[in-house]
Coordinates of C-alpha atoms (C1' of nucleotides) in Angstrom, one line a residue:
Chain A
M560 CA -79.8 -84.7 -40.2
N561 CA -80.4 -86.8 -43.3
E562 CA -77.3 -88.1 -45.0
Q563 CA -79.6 -89.4 -47.7
R564 CA -80.0 -85.9 -49.0
Q565 CA -76.6 -85.9 -50.4
Q566 CA -75.8 -86.5 -54.0
A567 CA -72.5 -87.1 -55.8
T568 CA -72.0 -85.5 -59.2
R569 CA -69.1 -84.1 -61.2
Q570 CA -69.7 -80.8 -62.9
H571 CA -67.0 -78.2 -62.3
T572 CA -63.5 -78.9 -63.5
C573 CA -60.8 -77.3 -61.5
E574 CA -59.6 -75.5 -64.6
R575 CA -62.9 -73.6 -64.6
C576 CA -63.2 -73.3 -60.9
P577 CA -65.8 -70.6 -60.2
L578 CA -64.0 -69.6 -57.0
R579 CA -60.4 -69.4 -58.0
P580 CA -60.7 -66.2 -60.1
L581 CA -61.8 -64.3 -57.0
P582 CA -59.1 -61.8 -56.0
I583 CA -59.1 -63.1 -52.4
F584 CA -57.5 -66.3 -53.5
R585 CA -53.8 -66.8 -54.3
E586 CA -52.5 -67.7 -57.7
F587 CA -52.0 -71.3 -58.6
A588 CA -49.0 -72.9 -60.5
E589 CA -50.0 -75.0 -63.5
S590 CA -48.7 -78.1 -61.9
E591 CA -50.6 -77.5 -58.7
L592 CA -53.8 -77.0 -60.7
D593 CA -53.2 -80.3 -62.5
F594 CA -52.6 -82.1 -59.3
V595 CA -55.7 -80.7 -57.6
A596 CA -57.8 -81.7 -60.6
S597 CA -56.6 -85.3 -60.0
F598 CA -57.0 -84.9 -56.2
K599 CA -60.6 -84.0 -56.7
K600 CA -62.7 -87.1 -56.6
G601 CA -66.1 -85.6 -57.4
E602 CA -68.7 -83.3 -56.0
L603 CA -71.3 -83.5 -53.4
T604 CA -74.5 -81.6 -52.9
A605 CA -76.3 -81.2 -49.7
E606 CA -79.6 -79.4 -49.2
R607 CA -80.4 -77.1 -46.3
G608 CA -80.5 -79.1 -43.1
A609 CA -78.6 -82.0 -44.4
S610 CA -75.6 -83.3 -42.5
V611 CA -72.3 -83.3 -44.3
L612 CA -70.2 -84.7 -41.6
I613 CA -71.2 -86.4 -38.4
E614 CA -69.5 -86.3 -35.0
G615 CA -68.3 -89.8 -34.1
S616 CA -68.2 -91.0 -37.7
H617 CA -65.1 -92.0 -39.6
N618 CA -65.5 -90.2 -42.9
A619 CA -62.0 -89.7 -44.2
H620 CA -62.8 -87.4 -47.0
L621 CA -61.7 -83.9 -47.3
Y622 CA -63.9 -81.2 -48.8
T623 CA -63.7 -77.7 -50.1
V624 CA -66.9 -75.7 -50.2
L625 CA -67.7 -74.5 -53.7
S626 CA -70.9 -72.7 -52.9
G627 CA -73.4 -72.3 -50.1
W628 CA -73.3 -72.0 -46.4
G629 CA -73.0 -74.4 -43.5
F630 CA -71.9 -74.6 -39.9
R631 CA -69.7 -76.7 -37.8
Y632 CA -71.0 -77.8 -34.3
K633 CA -70.6 -80.1 -31.4
M634 CA -73.3 -81.5 -29.1
L635 CA -73.4 -82.8 -25.6
R636 CA -75.3 -86.0 -24.9
D637 CA -78.3 -84.1 -23.4
G638 CA -78.8 -82.1 -26.5
R639 CA -77.0 -78.9 -25.7
R640 CA -75.4 -77.7 -28.9
Q641 CA -72.5 -75.3 -29.6
V642 CA -71.9 -73.9 -33.0
L643 CA -68.1 -73.7 -33.5
N644 CA -67.9 -71.8 -36.8
Y645 CA -69.6 -71.3 -40.1
V646 CA -68.3 -72.5 -43.4
M647 CA -68.6 -70.8 -46.7
P648 CA -67.0 -71.0 -50.2
G649 CA -63.3 -71.6 -50.1
D650 CA -63.3 -73.2 -46.7
L651 CA -61.7 -76.6 -46.2
I652 CA -63.7 -79.0 -44.1
G653 CA -63.0 -82.5 -42.7
L654 CA -59.3 -82.0 -42.0
Q655 CA -59.6 -83.2 -38.4
G656 CA -61.4 -86.3 -39.5
T657 CA -59.0 -86.9 -42.3
L658 CA -55.9 -86.6 -40.1
M659 CA -57.1 -88.1 -36.9
G660 CA -59.7 -90.6 -37.7
E661 CA -62.9 -90.0 -35.9
M662 CA -64.8 -86.8 -36.5
Q663 CA -65.1 -84.7 -33.3
H664 CA -67.7 -82.4 -34.7
S665 CA -70.5 -82.3 -37.3
V666 CA -71.2 -80.1 -40.3
E667 CA -74.6 -79.2 -41.5
A668 CA -75.8 -77.3 -44.6
L669 CA -77.5 -73.9 -44.0
S670 CA -78.3 -73.5 -47.7
P671 CA -77.8 -75.8 -50.7
L672 CA -74.2 -76.7 -50.4
L673 CA -71.9 -77.7 -53.2
L674 CA -68.6 -79.4 -52.1
C675 CA -65.5 -80.6 -53.9
V676 CA -64.6 -84.1 -52.6
F677 CA -61.0 -85.0 -52.3
E678 CA -59.4 -88.4 -52.0
R679 CA -57.8 -89.0 -48.7
S680 CA -55.5 -91.6 -50.2
K681 CA -53.8 -89.0 -52.3
L682 CA -53.1 -86.7 -49.5
D683 CA -49.7 -88.3 -48.9
Q684 CA -48.9 -87.7 -52.5
L685 CA -49.9 -84.1 -52.1
Y686 CA -47.5 -83.6 -49.2
K687 CA -44.8 -85.4 -51.1
C688 CA -45.1 -83.7 -54.5
H689 CA -46.7 -80.4 -53.8
P690 CA -45.2 -78.7 -50.8
G691 CA -46.9 -75.5 -51.7
L692 CA -50.3 -77.1 -51.5
A693 CA -49.3 -78.8 -48.2
F694 CA -48.3 -75.4 -46.9
D695 CA -51.7 -74.1 -48.0
I696 CA -53.5 -76.8 -46.1
T697 CA -51.6 -75.9 -42.9
W698 CA -52.3 -72.3 -43.6
L699 CA -56.0 -72.9 -43.8
A700 CA -55.9 -74.9 -40.6
A701 CA -54.1 -72.0 -38.9
R702 CA -56.8 -69.6 -40.2
E703 CA -59.5 -71.8 -38.7
E704 CA -57.7 -71.8 -35.4
Q705 CA -57.6 -68.0 -35.5
M706 CA -61.3 -67.8 -36.1
L707 CA -61.9 -70.2 -33.2
D708 CA -59.7 -68.1 -30.9
E709 CA -61.8 -65.1 -31.8
N710 CA -65.1 -67.0 -31.2
L711 CA -63.8 -68.2 -27.9
L712 CA -62.9 -64.7 -26.8
S713 CA -66.4 -63.6 -27.8
V714 CA -68.3 -66.3 -26.0
G715 CA -66.1 -66.1 -22.9
R716 CA -65.7 -62.4 -22.5
R717 CA -68.0 -60.3 -24.6
T718 CA -71.5 -59.1 -23.5
A719 CA -74.5 -60.5 -25.3
L720 CA -74.9 -57.4 -27.5
E721 CA -71.2 -57.4 -28.4
R722 CA -71.2 -61.0 -29.2
A723 CA -74.2 -60.7 -31.5
A724 CA -72.8 -57.7 -33.3
F725 CA -69.5 -59.4 -33.7
L726 CA -71.0 -62.5 -35.1
I727 CA -73.1 -60.7 -37.6
A728 CA -70.4 -58.4 -38.6
S729 CA -67.7 -61.1 -39.1
L730 CA -70.1 -63.4 -41.0
T731 CA -71.0 -60.5 -43.3
M732 CA -67.4 -59.6 -44.0
R733 CA -66.4 -63.2 -44.7
A734 CA -69.3 -63.6 -47.0
K735 CA -68.4 -60.4 -48.9
A736 CA -64.8 -61.6 -49.3
V737 CA -66.0 -64.6 -51.3
G738 CA -68.6 -62.8 -53.2
L739 CA -71.7 -64.2 -51.6
N740 CA -74.8 -62.2 -52.3
G741 CA -72.9 -60.0 -54.8
N742 CA -73.3 -56.4 -54.0
A743 CA -76.8 -56.7 -52.7
A744 CA -77.5 -56.3 -49.0
V745 CA -76.0 -59.3 -47.5
G746 CA -78.5 -61.8 -46.1
L747 CA -77.3 -64.4 -43.7
P748 CA -79.2 -67.7 -43.9
I749 CA -79.4 -68.2 -40.1
T750 CA -82.1 -68.6 -37.5
Q751 CA -82.1 -67.1 -34.0
Q752 CA -81.8 -70.6 -32.6
L753 CA -78.6 -71.0 -34.5
V754 CA -77.3 -67.7 -33.3
A755 CA -78.2 -68.7 -29.8
D756 CA -76.2 -71.9 -30.1
T757 CA -73.3 -69.9 -31.5
L758 CA -73.2 -67.2 -28.9
G759 CA -73.8 -69.5 -25.9
L760 CA -77.1 -67.8 -25.1
S761 CA -80.7 -69.0 -24.7
L762 CA -83.1 -68.5 -27.6
V763 CA -85.2 -66.0 -25.7
H764 CA -82.3 -63.9 -24.7
T765 CA -80.8 -64.1 -28.2
N766 CA -84.1 -62.8 -29.5
K767 CA -84.1 -59.9 -27.2
T768 CA -80.6 -59.0 -28.1
M769 CA -81.2 -59.2 -31.8
R770 CA -84.3 -57.1 -31.3
K771 CA -82.0 -54.3 -29.8
L772 CA -79.9 -54.5 -32.9
A773 CA -83.0 -54.4 -35.1
D774 CA -84.5 -51.5 -33.2
R775 CA -81.4 -49.5 -33.8
G776 CA -81.7 -50.2 -37.5
L777 CA -78.6 -52.3 -37.8
I778 CA -80.2 -55.6 -39.0
R779 CA -83.6 -56.9 -40.0
W780 CA -85.1 -60.4 -39.9
R781 CA -86.9 -61.5 -43.0
D782 CA -87.1 -64.4 -45.4
R783 CA -85.7 -66.9 -42.9
G784 CA -82.6 -65.0 -42.5
C785 CA -80.8 -61.9 -41.2
E786 CA -80.4 -58.9 -43.4
V787 CA -77.5 -56.6 -42.5
L788 CA -78.3 -52.9 -42.8
D789 CA -75.4 -51.1 -41.1
L790 CA -72.2 -53.1 -41.0
D791 CA -70.1 -50.2 -39.7
R792 CA -72.1 -49.7 -36.6
L793 CA -72.2 -53.4 -36.0
R794 CA -68.4 -53.4 -36.0
D795 CA -68.4 -50.4 -33.6
I796 CA -70.5 -52.3 -31.1
A797 CA -68.4 -55.3 -31.4
H798 CA -65.4 -53.1 -30.9
S799 CA -63.0 -55.6 -32.4
E800 CA -60.1 -55.5 -34.8
F801 CA -61.4 -57.1 -37.9
P802 CA -58.1 -57.2 -39.8
A803 CA -58.5 -57.0 -43.5
E804 CA -58.8 -60.4 -45.1
T805 CA -55.5 -61.1 -46.8
K806 CA -54.9 -63.2 -49.9
R807 CA -55.4 -66.8 -49.0
P808 CA -55.0 -70.2 -50.5
L809 CA -57.7 -72.3 -52.0
V810 CA -57.2 -76.0 -52.4
Chain B
M1023 CA -45.0 -59.3 -19.2
N1024 CA -41.3 -58.9 -19.3
E1025 CA -39.7 -60.1 -22.5
Q1026 CA -36.4 -59.3 -20.9
R1027 CA -36.8 -62.4 -18.8
Q1028 CA -36.0 -64.6 -21.8
Q1029 CA -32.7 -66.1 -22.4
A1030 CA -31.3 -67.9 -25.4
T1031 CA -29.2 -70.9 -24.8
R1032 CA -28.4 -74.2 -26.6
Q1033 CA -28.2 -77.2 -24.4
H1034 CA -30.3 -80.1 -25.7
T1035 CA -29.4 -81.8 -28.9
C1036 CA -32.3 -83.2 -30.8
E1037 CA -30.6 -86.6 -30.8
R1038 CA -31.0 -86.6 -27.0
C1039 CA -34.3 -84.9 -26.9
P1040 CA -35.7 -85.5 -23.5
L1041 CA -39.2 -85.6 -24.9
R1042 CA -39.0 -87.9 -27.9
P1043 CA -38.5 -91.1 -26.0
L1044 CA -41.9 -90.8 -24.4
P1045 CA -44.4 -93.4 -25.7
I1046 CA -46.9 -90.8 -26.7
F1047 CA -44.8 -89.5 -29.5
R1048 CA -44.4 -91.1 -32.8
E1049 CA -41.1 -92.6 -34.1
F1050 CA -38.8 -90.4 -36.2
A1051 CA -36.8 -91.4 -39.3
E1052 CA -33.1 -90.8 -39.1
S1053 CA -33.3 -88.2 -41.9
E1054 CA -36.1 -86.4 -40.1
L1055 CA -34.1 -86.2 -36.9
D1056 CA -31.2 -84.8 -38.8
F1057 CA -33.3 -82.1 -40.4
V1058 CA -35.0 -81.1 -37.2
A1059 CA -31.6 -80.8 -35.6
S1060 CA -30.7 -78.3 -38.3
F1061 CA -34.1 -76.6 -38.1
K1062 CA -33.6 -76.0 -34.4
K1063 CA -32.0 -72.6 -34.0
G1064 CA -31.5 -72.6 -30.3
E1065 CA -33.3 -72.6 -27.0
L1066 CA -35.3 -70.0 -25.1
T1067 CA -36.0 -69.9 -21.4
A1068 CA -38.8 -67.9 -19.9
E1069 CA -39.6 -67.6 -16.3
R1070 CA -43.0 -67.7 -14.7
G1071 CA -45.0 -64.7 -15.8
A1072 CA -42.8 -63.8 -18.8
S1073 CA -44.4 -63.3 -22.2
V1074 CA -43.2 -65.6 -24.9
L1075 CA -45.3 -64.2 -27.7
I1076 CA -47.3 -61.0 -27.8
E1077 CA -50.5 -60.3 -29.6
G1078 CA -49.9 -57.7 -32.4
S1079 CA -46.2 -58.4 -32.7
H1080 CA -44.5 -60.0 -35.7
N1081 CA -42.4 -62.7 -34.2
A1082 CA -41.9 -65.2 -37.0
H1083 CA -40.3 -68.0 -35.0
L1084 CA -41.8 -71.3 -34.3
Y1085 CA -41.4 -73.0 -31.0
T1086 CA -41.8 -76.4 -29.4
V1087 CA -42.2 -76.6 -25.7
L1088 CA -39.5 -78.7 -24.2
S1089 CA -40.5 -78.3 -20.6
G1090 CA -42.8 -76.3 -18.4
W1091 CA -46.3 -74.8 -18.7
G1092 CA -47.8 -71.8 -20.4
F1093 CA -51.0 -70.4 -21.7
R1094 CA -52.3 -68.8 -24.8
Y1095 CA -54.7 -65.9 -24.5
K1096 CA -56.3 -62.9 -26.1
M1097 CA -57.3 -59.6 -24.6
L1098 CA -59.9 -57.0 -25.4
R1099 CA -58.8 -53.3 -25.2
D1100 CA -60.6 -52.7 -21.9
G1101 CA -58.6 -55.5 -20.2
R1102 CA -61.0 -58.4 -20.4
R1103 CA -58.9 -61.5 -21.0
Q1104 CA -59.8 -64.9 -22.4
V1105 CA -57.4 -67.9 -22.0
L1106 CA -57.6 -69.9 -25.2
N1107 CA -55.6 -73.0 -24.3
Y1108 CA -52.7 -74.1 -22.2
V1109 CA -49.4 -75.3 -23.6
M1110 CA -47.2 -78.0 -22.3
P1111 CA -44.3 -80.1 -23.4
G1112 CA -44.5 -81.3 -27.0
D1113 CA -46.8 -78.5 -28.0
L1114 CA -46.0 -76.3 -31.0
I1115 CA -46.5 -72.6 -30.6
G1116 CA -46.3 -69.6 -32.9
L1117 CA -47.6 -71.3 -36.0
Q1118 CA -50.2 -68.7 -36.7
G1119 CA -47.7 -65.9 -36.4
T1120 CA -45.2 -67.8 -38.6
L1121 CA -47.7 -68.4 -41.4
M1122 CA -49.8 -65.3 -41.3
G1123 CA -47.6 -62.6 -40.0
E1124 CA -49.0 -60.8 -37.1
M1125 CA -49.7 -62.7 -33.9
Q1126 CA -53.3 -62.7 -32.9
H1127 CA -52.7 -64.0 -29.4
S1128 CA -50.2 -64.0 -26.7
V1129 CA -48.4 -66.7 -24.8
E1130 CA -47.2 -66.4 -21.2
A1131 CA -45.2 -68.8 -19.1
L1132 CA -46.9 -70.4 -16.1
S1133 CA -43.8 -72.0 -14.8
P1134 CA -40.2 -71.8 -16.0
L1135 CA -40.5 -72.7 -19.7
L1136 CA -37.9 -74.2 -22.0
L1137 CA -38.5 -73.8 -25.7
C1138 CA -36.9 -75.1 -28.8
V1139 CA -36.6 -72.2 -31.3
F1140 CA -37.0 -73.0 -35.0
E1141 CA -35.9 -70.9 -37.9
R1142 CA -38.8 -69.6 -40.0
S1143 CA -36.7 -69.4 -43.1
K1144 CA -36.2 -73.1 -43.1
L1145 CA -39.8 -73.9 -43.0
D1146 CA -40.1 -73.9 -46.8
Q1147 CA -37.3 -76.4 -46.9
L1148 CA -39.1 -78.6 -44.4
Y1149 CA -42.2 -78.6 -46.5
K1150 CA -40.1 -79.4 -49.6
C1151 CA -37.8 -82.1 -48.3
H1152 CA -39.7 -83.6 -45.4
P1153 CA -43.3 -84.1 -46.2
G1154 CA -43.7 -86.3 -43.2
L1155 CA -42.7 -83.4 -41.0
A1156 CA -45.0 -81.1 -42.9
F1157 CA -47.8 -83.5 -42.3
D1158 CA -46.9 -83.5 -38.6
I1159 CA -47.2 -79.8 -38.4
T1160 CA -50.6 -79.9 -40.0
W1161 CA -51.6 -82.7 -37.6
L1162 CA -50.6 -80.6 -34.6
A1163 CA -52.6 -77.6 -36.0
A1164 CA -55.6 -79.9 -36.3
R1165 CA -55.2 -81.1 -32.8
E1166 CA -55.0 -77.6 -31.5
E1167 CA -58.2 -76.9 -33.4
Q1168 CA -59.8 -79.9 -31.8
M1169 CA -58.9 -78.7 -28.3
L1170 CA -60.3 -75.3 -29.1
D1171 CA -63.6 -76.8 -30.3
E1172 CA -63.9 -78.5 -27.0
N1173 CA -63.1 -75.4 -25.1
L1174 CA -65.7 -73.4 -27.0
L1175 CA -68.3 -76.1 -26.3
S1176 CA -67.4 -75.8 -22.7
V1177 CA -67.6 -72.1 -22.4
G1178 CA -70.7 -71.8 -24.5
R1179 CA -72.8 -74.7 -23.2
R1180 CA -71.5 -76.3 -20.0
T1181 CA -72.5 -75.1 -16.6
A1182 CA -69.9 -73.5 -14.3
L1183 CA -69.3 -76.7 -12.4
E1184 CA -69.0 -78.8 -15.5
R1185 CA -66.6 -76.3 -17.1
A1186 CA -64.4 -76.3 -14.0
A1187 CA -64.3 -80.1 -13.8
F1188 CA -63.7 -80.4 -17.5
L1189 CA -60.8 -78.0 -17.4
I1190 CA -59.1 -79.6 -14.5
A1191 CA -59.6 -83.0 -15.8
S1192 CA -58.4 -82.4 -19.3
L1193 CA -55.3 -80.4 -18.1
T1194 CA -54.5 -83.3 -15.8
M1195 CA -54.7 -85.9 -18.5
R1196 CA -52.7 -83.9 -20.9
A1197 CA -50.0 -83.4 -18.3
K1198 CA -49.9 -87.1 -17.5
A1199 CA -49.5 -88.0 -21.1
V1200 CA -46.3 -86.0 -21.4
G1201 CA -45.0 -87.2 -18.0
L1202 CA -45.3 -83.9 -16.1
N1203 CA -45.2 -84.5 -12.4
G1204 CA -44.2 -88.1 -12.9
N1205 CA -46.5 -90.4 -10.8
A1206 CA -47.0 -87.9 -8.0
A1207 CA -50.4 -86.3 -7.5
V1208 CA -50.6 -83.9 -10.4
G1209 CA -50.4 -80.2 -9.4
L1210 CA -51.5 -77.6 -11.9
P1211 CA -49.6 -74.3 -11.7
I1212 CA -52.7 -72.2 -12.2
T1213 CA -54.4 -69.5 -10.2
Q1214 CA -58.2 -69.0 -9.8
Q1215 CA -57.9 -65.8 -11.8
L1216 CA -56.5 -67.8 -14.6
V1217 CA -59.2 -70.4 -14.3
A1218 CA -61.8 -67.6 -14.3
D1219 CA -60.4 -66.2 -17.6
T1220 CA -60.4 -69.7 -19.1
L1221 CA -63.9 -70.5 -18.2
G1222 CA -65.4 -67.2 -19.0
L1223 CA -66.5 -66.6 -15.4
S1224 CA -65.8 -63.9 -12.8
L1225 CA -63.1 -64.5 -10.2
V1226 CA -65.5 -64.7 -7.3
H1227 CA -67.8 -67.2 -9.0
T1228 CA -64.9 -69.2 -10.0
N1229 CA -63.8 -69.4 -6.5
K1230 CA -67.2 -70.5 -5.3
T1231 CA -67.3 -73.2 -8.0
M1232 CA -63.8 -74.5 -7.2
R1233 CA -64.8 -74.5 -3.6
K1234 CA -67.6 -77.0 -4.4
L1235 CA -65.1 -79.2 -6.1
A1236 CA -62.7 -78.9 -3.1
D1237 CA -65.5 -79.6 -0.6
R1238 CA -66.3 -82.8 -2.4
G1239 CA -62.7 -83.8 -2.1
L1240 CA -61.9 -83.7 -5.8
I1241 CA -59.2 -81.0 -5.7
R1242 CA -57.2 -78.9 -3.3
W1243 CA -55.5 -75.5 -3.6
R1244 CA -52.0 -75.3 -2.2
D1245 CA -48.6 -74.2 -3.2
R1246 CA -49.8 -71.6 -5.7
G1247 CA -51.6 -74.3 -7.7
C1248 CA -54.3 -76.8 -7.9
E1249 CA -53.8 -80.4 -6.7
V1250 CA -56.0 -83.0 -8.3
L1251 CA -57.3 -85.6 -5.9
D1252 CA -60.0 -87.5 -7.8
L1253 CA -59.6 -87.4 -11.5
D1254 CA -62.3 -90.0 -12.2
R1255 CA -65.0 -88.1 -10.4
L1256 CA -64.0 -84.9 -12.1
R1257 CA -64.4 -86.6 -15.4
D1258 CA -67.9 -87.8 -14.3
I1259 CA -69.0 -84.3 -13.5
A1260 CA -67.7 -83.0 -16.8
H1261 CA -69.5 -85.9 -18.5
S1262 CA -67.4 -85.6 -21.6
E1263 CA -65.8 -88.1 -23.9
F1264 CA -62.1 -87.7 -23.2
P1265 CA -60.8 -89.9 -25.9
A1266 CA -57.6 -91.6 -25.1
E1267 CA -54.6 -89.6 -26.3
T1268 CA -53.2 -91.3 -29.4
K1269 CA -49.7 -91.4 -30.6
R1270 CA -48.8 -88.0 -31.9
P1271 CA -46.0 -86.2 -33.7
L1272 CA -43.3 -84.1 -32.1
V1273 CA -41.5 -81.6 -34.2
Chain C
dC26 C1' -106.5 -74.0 -44.6
dG27 C1' -104.4 -76.4 -41.1
dT28 C1' -99.5 -77.3 -39.7
dT29 C1' -95.0 -76.1 -38.8
dC30 C1' -91.2 -73.1 -38.2
dC31 C1' -89.6 -69.1 -36.4
dG32 C1' -89.7 -64.6 -34.4
dT33 C1' -91.6 -62.0 -30.4
dT34 C1' -93.1 -60.9 -25.6
dG35 C1' -94.0 -60.8 -20.7
dA36 C1' -93.5 -62.8 -16.1
dC37 C1' -90.6 -64.8 -13.0
dC38 C1' -86.5 -66.9 -11.2
dT39 C1' -81.6 -68.4 -11.0
dC40 C1' -77.0 -68.0 -12.0
dT41 C1' -73.3 -65.1 -12.2
dA42 C1' -71.2 -60.5 -11.7
dT43 C1' -69.9 -56.9 -8.7
dC44 C1' -68.5 -54.8 -4.4
dA45 C1' -66.2 -55.0 -0.2
dA46 C1' -63.9 -57.1 3.3
dT47 C1' -61.2 -60.7 5.5
dT48 C1' -58.1 -64.6 5.8
dT49 C1' -54.2 -67.3 4.5
dG50 C1' -49.9 -68.3 2.3
dT51 C1' -45.5 -66.9 0.5
dG52 C1' -41.5 -64.1 -0.1
dT53 C1' -38.5 -60.5 1.6
dG54 C1' -35.9 -57.5 4.5
dG55 C1' -34.5 -56.6 9.1
Chain D
dC467 C1' -36.7 -66.1 13.4
dC468 C1' -40.1 -62.2 13.1
dA469 C1' -42.7 -58.4 10.9
dC470 C1' -44.4 -56.6 6.8
dA471 C1' -45.9 -56.6 1.9
dC472 C1' -48.2 -58.7 -1.5
dA473 C1' -50.5 -62.3 -4.0
dA474 C1' -54.2 -65.4 -3.9
dA475 C1' -58.1 -67.6 -1.9
dT476 C1' -62.5 -66.8 0.7
dT477 C1' -66.9 -65.1 1.9
dG478 C1' -71.2 -62.4 2.5
dA479 C1' -74.4 -59.1 0.6
dT480 C1' -76.6 -57.1 -3.3
dA481 C1' -77.6 -56.2 -8.2
dG482 C1' -78.0 -57.4 -12.8
dA483 C1' -77.6 -60.4 -16.9
dG484 C1' -79.4 -64.1 -18.8
dG485 C1' -82.4 -68.5 -18.3
dT486 C1' -86.9 -70.8 -18.2
dC487 C1' -91.8 -71.0 -19.0
dA488 C1' -95.7 -70.0 -21.5
dA489 C1' -98.2 -67.8 -25.1
dC490 C1' -99.0 -65.6 -29.3
dG491 C1' -98.5 -64.1 -34.2
dG492 C1' -97.0 -64.1 -38.8
dA493 C1' -95.1 -66.4 -42.8
dA494 C1' -94.0 -70.5 -45.5
dC495 C1' -95.4 -75.0 -46.8
dG496 C1' -98.0 -79.1 -48.0

DNA sequence: CGTTCCGTTGACCTCTATCAATTTGTGTGG
DNA sequence: CCACACAAATTGATAGAGGTCAACGGAACG
């Protein structure tokens, strides 16, 4: 909630981007790298619980997550909240606000979050001079849409247990793809309240559902987070496709 | 379901696009119009019930809806279906499949549907030579994402009655913006089964919910569709923002 | 060492799903 | 123009999933 808990710094140069070397991201041309370096305006840090973007505001910046976790959500006036998706390293956020003016959703940090900040005013130049990068941005938007489709299917048509398993499994796989938590058992920095608001369930029922998964030895709650013990069986319960993550762009 | 019921034709030139003159769409530069005319490969017709795009297939074309209604959906293996969004004139479809290969959702016609077909192979050229159009495509993708966010909020956190009112109201407003049904009472070419699969409810409960709206004189079912009688009160029940539709691109 | 956050549980109740007909509207062939 | 066939809307009865309320316990924090 506190925007104050954000800090601007400038530490990572694009040439030494800690993310780009990961095998999941596509190669960059020299000229693209140069441009992105100039496109990057600085960095922003947000601690756990801090708001990065706020529904209704007019923040025109564009960000790429360098490290950490966050989530995107919308709220109704009476306080009901729906988590739309989670953000993790390599994800682009703020595109809607950048293109269409007012933000229609908020983003909050789930862990200390490090963001690259891009200059909106240079976006036109990006589209003019670097069609490959422009294509990448569209690609990332389409990927976000795909994840939302899947979440909507989940909330609309899967049972509580399926939804829960699907959420945990897909977050885990996304996290692994960008090297979060290394090889250790993946721990998701989420609370059951957050899961409830993601799955469209009440907190109590979410707890009972997660308990079932825990009783079967698939997950465990500890250290303010969820530890995944048996990804394969979670995927079975979700009985979903989970296509392999393909090479993707990183702006 | 029948792909056979699709026909390729070529009747509308981009210069005389029936959609572009509408006030909701942004102006086009001469050069952009020329390019789009060459980008357009032909037209495709689909009758009510015909599949335009199929989940799991590799159709790499991109389409813009010229006239008619359709819907985008996903299915689980056991038959459960979730409608993700509706498509109407001016909407771009097939972007996910074009960019990422395999389609992750299907699109079916709700009424006779007329589509402009674009050539995937020229998309690179579009990004290279017409950054304004590239930007437009990204813009449309972001808009789709925004609508999905709203639908997810609805299915996850709104009550059945709110969801129903929200759906009918937002479809009506979108239809009006692109001049569907002219000034006449707007009629939505949807069935209650479709509404059920959109709202994440059962058919029976959807019927009872719609009945409440009908009893209050807000809608009426007739002619295989839903007639909207009192848009304002529907919006009240949905108690949602409904920002005015701004000028938007049309590719 | 109290406070706060978060996970956990049991009791109870409501909303929504399911089942099973029935009715109404539309399209078709006679 | 009528009868039949089928799609879609309705409705009542019953069951089950999930919501709400209220407490409690453990762990992190100041």
